[in-house]
Coordinates of C-alpha atoms in Angstrom, one line a residue:
X1 CA 22.8 21.7 -19.4
X2 CA 26.0 19.9 -18.5
X3 CA 27.9 18.9 -15.5
X4 CA 31.6 18.1 -15.0
X5 CA 32.4 14.7 -13.4
X6 CA 35.9 13.3 -13.1
X7 CA 37.1 15.6 -15.9
X8 CA 34.4 14.7 -18.3
X9 CA 31.2 16.5 -19.3
X10 CA 28.0 14.7 -18.7
X11 CA 24.7 15.9 -20.2
X12 CA 21.8 16.4 -17.8
X13 CA 19.2 13.8 -18.7
X14 CA 15.6 14.7 -19.6
X15 CA 13.9 11.5 -18.7
X16 CA 14.4 8.1 -17.0
X17 CA 14.3 4.6 -18.4
X18 CA 12.8 1.8 -16.3
X19 CA 14.9 -1.4 -16.6
X20 CA 12.3 -3.9 -15.7
X21 CA 13.6 -7.5 -15.2
X22 CA 16.2 -7.1 -17.9
X23 CA 18.3 -9.8 -16.2
X24 CA 15.4 -12.2 -16.3
X25 CA 13.6 -11.4 -19.6
X26 CA 11.5 -14.6 -19.3
X27 CA 9.9 -13.1 -16.2
X28 CA 8.2 -10.4 -18.3
X29 CA 6.5 -13.1 -20.4
X30 CA 5.0 -15.2 -17.5
X31 CA 4.3 -12.2 -15.3
X32 CA 2.3 -10.2 -17.7
X33 CA -0.8 -12.4 -17.7
X34 CA -1.0 -12.9 -13.9
X35 CA -0.4 -9.1 -13.3
X36 CA -3.1 -8.1 -15.8
X37 CA -5.6 -10.5 -14.2
X38 CA -4.7 -9.3 -10.7
X39 CA -5.2 -5.7 -11.8
X40 CA -8.6 -6.5 -13.3
X41 CA -9.6 -8.5 -10.2
X42 CA -8.4 -5.7 -7.9
X43 CA -10.3 -3.0 -9.8
X44 CA -13.4 -5.1 -10.2
X45 CA -13.6 -6.4 -6.6
X46 CA -12.9 -3.0 -5.1
X47 CA -15.4 -1.3 -7.3
X48 CA -18.1 -3.9 -6.4
X49 CA -17.3 -3.4 -2.7
X50 CA -17.5 0.4 -3.0
X51 CA -20.8 0.3 -4.9
X52 CA -22.3 -2.2 -2.4
X53 CA -21.3 -0.1 0.6
X54 CA -22.6 3.1 -1.2
X55 CA -26.0 1.6 -2.2
X56 CA -26.8 -0.6 0.9
X57 CA -28.1 1.5 3.7
X58 CA -27.3 -1.3 6.2
X59 CA -23.6 -0.8 5.4
X60 CA -23.6 2.9 6.2
X61 CA -21.5 2.3 9.4
X62 CA -18.0 3.5 10.5
X63 CA -16.4 0.1 10.0
X64 CA -17.5 0.0 6.3
X65 CA -16.5 3.6 5.7
X66 CA -13.0 2.7 6.8
X67 CA -13.1 -0.3 4.5
X68 CA -14.2 2.0 1.6
X69 CA -11.2 4.2 2.3
X70 CA -8.9 1.2 2.2
X71 CA -10.4 0.1 -1.2
X72 CA -9.8 3.5 -2.6
X73 CA -6.2 3.5 -1.5
X74 CA -5.7 0.0 -3.0
X75 CA -7.1 1.1 -6.3
X76 CA -4.9 4.2 -6.5
X77 CA -1.8 2.2 -5.7
X78 CA -2.7 -0.4 -8.4
X79 CA -3.3 2.2 -11.1
X80 CA -0.1 4.1 -10.2
X81 CA 2.2 1.1 -10.7
X82 CA 0.7 -1.8 -12.6
X83 CA -0.4 -0.2 -15.9
X84 CA 3.1 1.2 -16.4
X85 CA 4.7 -2.2 -15.7
X86 CA 2.4 -3.9 -18.2
X87 CA 3.2 -1.2 -20.8
X88 CA 6.9 -2.1 -20.3
X89 CA 6.2 -5.8 -20.7
X90 CA 3.9 -5.5 -23.8
X91 CA 5.2 -2.4 -25.7
X92 CA 8.7 -1.8 -24.2
X93 CA 7.6 1.7 -23.1
X94 CA 10.4 2.1 -20.6
X95 CA 10.7 5.9 -20.8
X96 CA 9.1 8.0 -18.0
X97 CA 9.3 11.7 -17.7
X98 CA 10.8 13.5 -14.6
X99 CA 7.4 14.8 -13.5
X100 CA 5.7 11.4 -14.0
X101 CA 8.4 9.6 -12.1
X102 CA 8.4 11.9 -9.1
X103 CA 4.6 12.0 -9.0
X104 CA 4.6 8.1 -9.0
X105 CA 7.2 8.2 -6.2
X106 CA 5.1 10.5 -4.1
X107 CA 1.8 8.6 -4.6
X108 CA 3.5 5.3 -3.8
X109 CA 5.0 6.6 -0.6
X110 CA 2.0 8.6 0.5
X111 CA -0.7 6.1 -0.2
X112 CA 1.3 3.2 1.1
X113 CA 1.7 5.1 4.4
X114 CA -2.0 6.1 4.3
X115 CA -2.9 2.4 4.0
X116 CA -0.8 1.5 7.0
X117 CA -2.5 4.3 9.0
X118 CA -5.9 3.1 7.9
X119 CA -5.1 -0.4 9.2
X120 CA -4.2 1.2 12.5
X121 CA -7.5 3.1 12.7
X122 CA -9.4 -0.1 11.8
X123 CA -7.6 -2.0 14.6
X124 CA -8.7 0.7 17.0
X125 CA -12.3 0.3 15.7
X126 CA -12.1 -3.5 16.4
X127 CA -10.5 -2.8 19.8
X128 CA -13.4 -0.6 20.9
X129 CA -16.0 -3.0 19.4
X130 CA -14.6 -6.0 21.4
X131 CA -13.3 -4.4 24.6
X132 CA -15.9 -1.6 25.0
X133 CA -19.0 -2.7 23.1
X134 CA -21.4 -0.6 25.1
X135 CA -19.4 2.6 24.4
X136 CA -18.8 1.7 20.7
X137 CA -21.7 3.7 19.3
X138 CA -20.6 6.8 21.2
X139 CA -16.9 6.5 20.3
X140 CA -16.8 5.2 16.8
X141 CA -19.2 7.7 15.0
X142 CA -19.3 9.2 11.6
X143 CA -17.5 12.2 13.0
X144 CA -14.8 10.0 14.3
X145 CA -14.3 8.5 10.8
X146 CA -14.2 11.9 9.2
X147 CA -11.6 13.1 11.7
X148 CA -9.6 9.9 11.2
X149 CA -9.7 10.3 7.4
X150 CA -8.4 13.9 7.7
X151 CA -5.6 12.7 10.1
X152 CA -4.7 9.9 7.7
X153 CA -4.5 12.3 4.7
X154 CA -2.7 15.2 6.5
X155 CA -0.1 13.1 8.4
X156 CA 1.0 11.1 5.4
X157 CA 0.8 13.9 2.8
X158 CA 2.9 16.2 4.9
X159 CA 5.5 13.6 6.0
X160 CA 6.0 11.9 2.6
X161 CA 6.0 15.1 0.4
X162 CA 9.7 15.8 1.2
X163 CA 10.7 12.4 -0.4
X164 CA 10.1 13.4 -4.1
X165 CA 11.1 17.0 -3.4
X166 CA 14.5 15.9 -2.1
X167 CA 15.0 13.4 -4.9
X168 CA 13.9 15.9 -7.6
X169 CA 16.4 18.5 -6.4
X170 CA 19.3 16.2 -7.2
X171 CA 21.3 16.6 -10.4
X172 CA 21.0 13.7 -12.9
X173 CA 23.7 13.7 -15.5
X174 CA 24.6 10.9 -17.9
X175 CA 22.9 8.0 -16.0
X176 CA 19.1 7.7 -16.5
X177 CA 18.4 3.9 -16.3
X178 CA 16.5 3.0 -13.1
X179 CA 17.1 -0.6 -12.2
X180 CA 13.5 -1.1 -11.2
X181 CA 10.0 -1.4 -12.6
X182 CA 8.9 1.8 -10.7
X183 CA 10.3 5.0 -9.5
X184 CA 11.4 3.9 -6.0
X185 CA 13.1 6.7 -4.1
X186 CA 16.5 5.0 -3.6
X187 CA 16.5 3.5 -7.1
X188 CA 16.2 7.0 -8.6
X189 CA 18.4 8.9 -6.2
X190 CA 21.3 6.5 -6.7
X191 CA 21.5 7.8 -10.3
X192 CA 22.6 11.2 -9.1
X193 CA 26.2 12.2 -8.6
X194 CA 25.1 14.3 -5.6
X195 CA 25.3 13.3 -2.0
X196 CA 22.1 11.3 -1.2
X197 CA 22.7 10.9 2.5
X198 CA 19.8 13.1 3.5
X199 CA 17.5 11.3 1.1
X200 CA 18.6 7.9 2.5
X201 CA 18.3 9.0 6.2
X202 CA 14.9 10.6 5.7
X203 CA 13.5 7.6 3.9
X204 CA 14.8 5.3 6.6
X205 CA 13.6 7.4 9.6
X206 CA 10.2 8.0 8.0
X207 CA 9.7 4.3 7.2
X208 CA 10.5 3.0 10.7
X209 CA 8.8 5.9 12.5
X210 CA 5.5 5.8 10.6
X211 CA 5.1 2.2 9.7
X212 CA 6.8 1.1 12.9
X213 CA 4.4 3.1 15.1
X214 CA 1.4 1.9 13.1
X215 CA 2.4 -1.7 13.5
X216 CA 3.1 -1.3 17.2
X217 CA -0.3 0.2 17.8
X218 CA -2.0 -2.5 15.7
X219 CA -0.2 -5.2 17.6
X220 CA -1.1 -3.5 20.9
X221 CA -4.8 -3.4 19.9
X222 CA -4.9 -7.0 19.0
X223 CA -3.1 -8.0 22.2
X224 CA -5.8 -6.2 24.2
X225 CA -8.5 -7.8 22.0
X226 CA -7.1 -11.3 22.5
X227 CA -6.9 -10.7 26.3
X228 CA -10.5 -9.5 26.5
X229 CA -11.7 -12.4 24.3
X230 CA -10.1 -15.0 26.5
X231 CA -12.0 -13.6 29.5
X232 CA -15.3 -14.2 27.8
X233 CA -17.2 -17.1 29.4
X234 CA -20.4 -17.2 27.5
X235 CA -20.8 -20.1 25.0
X236 CA -19.8 -19.1 21.5
X237 CA -18.7 -15.7 22.6
X238 CA -15.1 -16.2 21.8
X239 CA -15.8 -17.4 18.2
X240 CA -18.2 -14.6 17.6
X241 CA -15.8 -12.0 19.0
X242 CA -12.8 -13.3 16.9
X243 CA -15.1 -13.5 13.8
X244 CA -15.7 -9.7 14.0
X245 CA -12.1 -8.9 13.6
X246 CA -10.8 -12.0 11.7
X247 CA -11.2 -10.4 8.3
X248 CA -9.2 -7.3 9.4
X249 CA -6.5 -9.5 10.8
X250 CA -6.2 -11.4 7.5
X251 CA -5.8 -8.1 5.6
X252 CA -3.0 -7.0 8.0
X253 CA -1.3 -10.4 7.3
X254 CA -1.4 -9.8 3.6
X255 CA -0.1 -6.3 4.0
X256 CA 2.7 -7.0 6.5
X257 CA 3.9 -10.4 5.2
X258 CA 4.8 -9.2 1.7
X259 CA 6.3 -6.1 3.3
X260 CA 8.4 -8.2 5.7
X261 CA 9.6 -10.5 2.9
X262 CA 10.5 -7.4 0.8
X263 CA 12.5 -5.9 3.7
X264 CA 14.3 -9.2 4.4
X265 CA 15.3 -9.6 0.7
X266 CA 16.8 -6.1 0.8
X267 CA 18.7 -6.9 4.0
X268 CA 20.0 -10.1 2.4
X269 CA 20.3 -8.6 -1.1
X270 CA 23.7 -10.1 -1.7
X271 CA 22.2 -13.6 -1.3
X272 CA 19.1 -13.2 -3.6
X273 CA 18.9 -12.3 -7.3
X274 CA 18.5 -8.5 -7.7
X275 CA 15.2 -9.0 -9.6
X276 CA 13.5 -10.6 -6.5
X277 CA 13.1 -7.4 -4.5
X278 CA 11.8 -5.7 -7.6
X279 CA 9.2 -8.4 -8.1
X280 CA 8.1 -8.3 -4.5
X281 CA 7.7 -4.5 -4.7
X282 CA 5.5 -4.8 -7.8
X283 CA 3.4 -7.6 -6.2
X284 CA 2.9 -5.6 -3.0
X285 CA 1.0 -3.0 -5.0
X286 CA -1.5 -5.4 -6.5
X287 CA -1.8 -8.7 -4.5
X288 CA -3.3 -7.1 -1.3
X289 CA -5.5 -4.9 -3.4
X290 CA -6.9 -7.9 -5.2
X291 CA -7.4 -10.1 -2.1
X292 CA -8.6 -7.5 0.5
X293 CA -12.2 -7.0 -0.9
X294 CA -12.5 -10.7 -1.6
X295 CA -11.7 -11.6 2.0
X296 CA -14.2 -9.1 3.4
X297 CA -16.8 -10.1 0.8
X298 CA -16.5 -13.8 1.7
X299 CA -16.2 -13.4 5.5
X300 CA -18.6 -10.6 6.2
X301 CA -22.2 -11.6 6.0
X302 CA -23.6 -8.1 5.7
X303 CA -21.4 -7.4 2.6
X304 CA -22.3 -10.8 1.1
X305 CA -26.0 -10.1 1.5
X306 CA -25.6 -6.6 0.1
X307 CA -23.9 -7.9 -3.0
X308 CA -26.6 -10.6 -3.5
X309 CA -29.4 -8.0 -3.2
X310 CA -27.7 -5.8 -5.8
X311 CA -27.3 -8.7 -8.2
X312 CA -31.0 -9.5 -7.7
X313 CA -31.9 -5.9 -8.6
X314 CA -29.9 -6.3 -11.9
X315 CA -26.9 -4.2 -11.0

């Protein structure tokens, strides 16, 4: 199939090529080992956490079910992005089919939004635990977690599905080199000769609406938690209350800090090397996934004890 552009005939492309750090080829060499180690760490730590929560009856509680959901999302995001990046580094396998590219685009957008939504639900869980401890068992139940999981899945699946659909309906003729390590929506859509205004506006509106509302609710929850904690007068009550939500707060910092730096580098893209936002985008799919289960494993006594018991049993 062909398309006429500026008096010439351009052949419609059959696949894309991922141009991963071609401006900084040395990055591929020194990034491959840390990325592979981070991937193994993320998969190993999250698998250990999931198995521990599954086998330890004392961890069959709503808070740990939400943590299990977060671990699953982290693992999917890792496996969607990092193996392909490493294949490019090691074997120069830059080609990616249309279907694989748009599937990767959907998974990245959908699961990233699901992760943000999960953090919001976890913040609400900590808010109820700190501000309404007597009502916590009746509010945060297994049924609540099931309904929250359905909401997380439905909201983000429905709202992010149009992103790959809009992008896949564009015509790609002649240009097929994506200046990225992954199939980011705008990186792919810019290759088309069609008008991408709708794609750009939908991505922008969705990002600020979903992630913005999640972050606002998370911030509101922690503001109320902090206010309630400062009113506690019993000795050691403040430290104990903050300890119950400290791990969750650290995870949010991992998630939001890399995201914030990524956004800022895009805003100031004329002042930073073009490969820097690409690097941050790649790291955002593996660094939180590797650190999240470690933070919970180190800071949460119940999980630490559960892992120790499994090790003693020879798991």
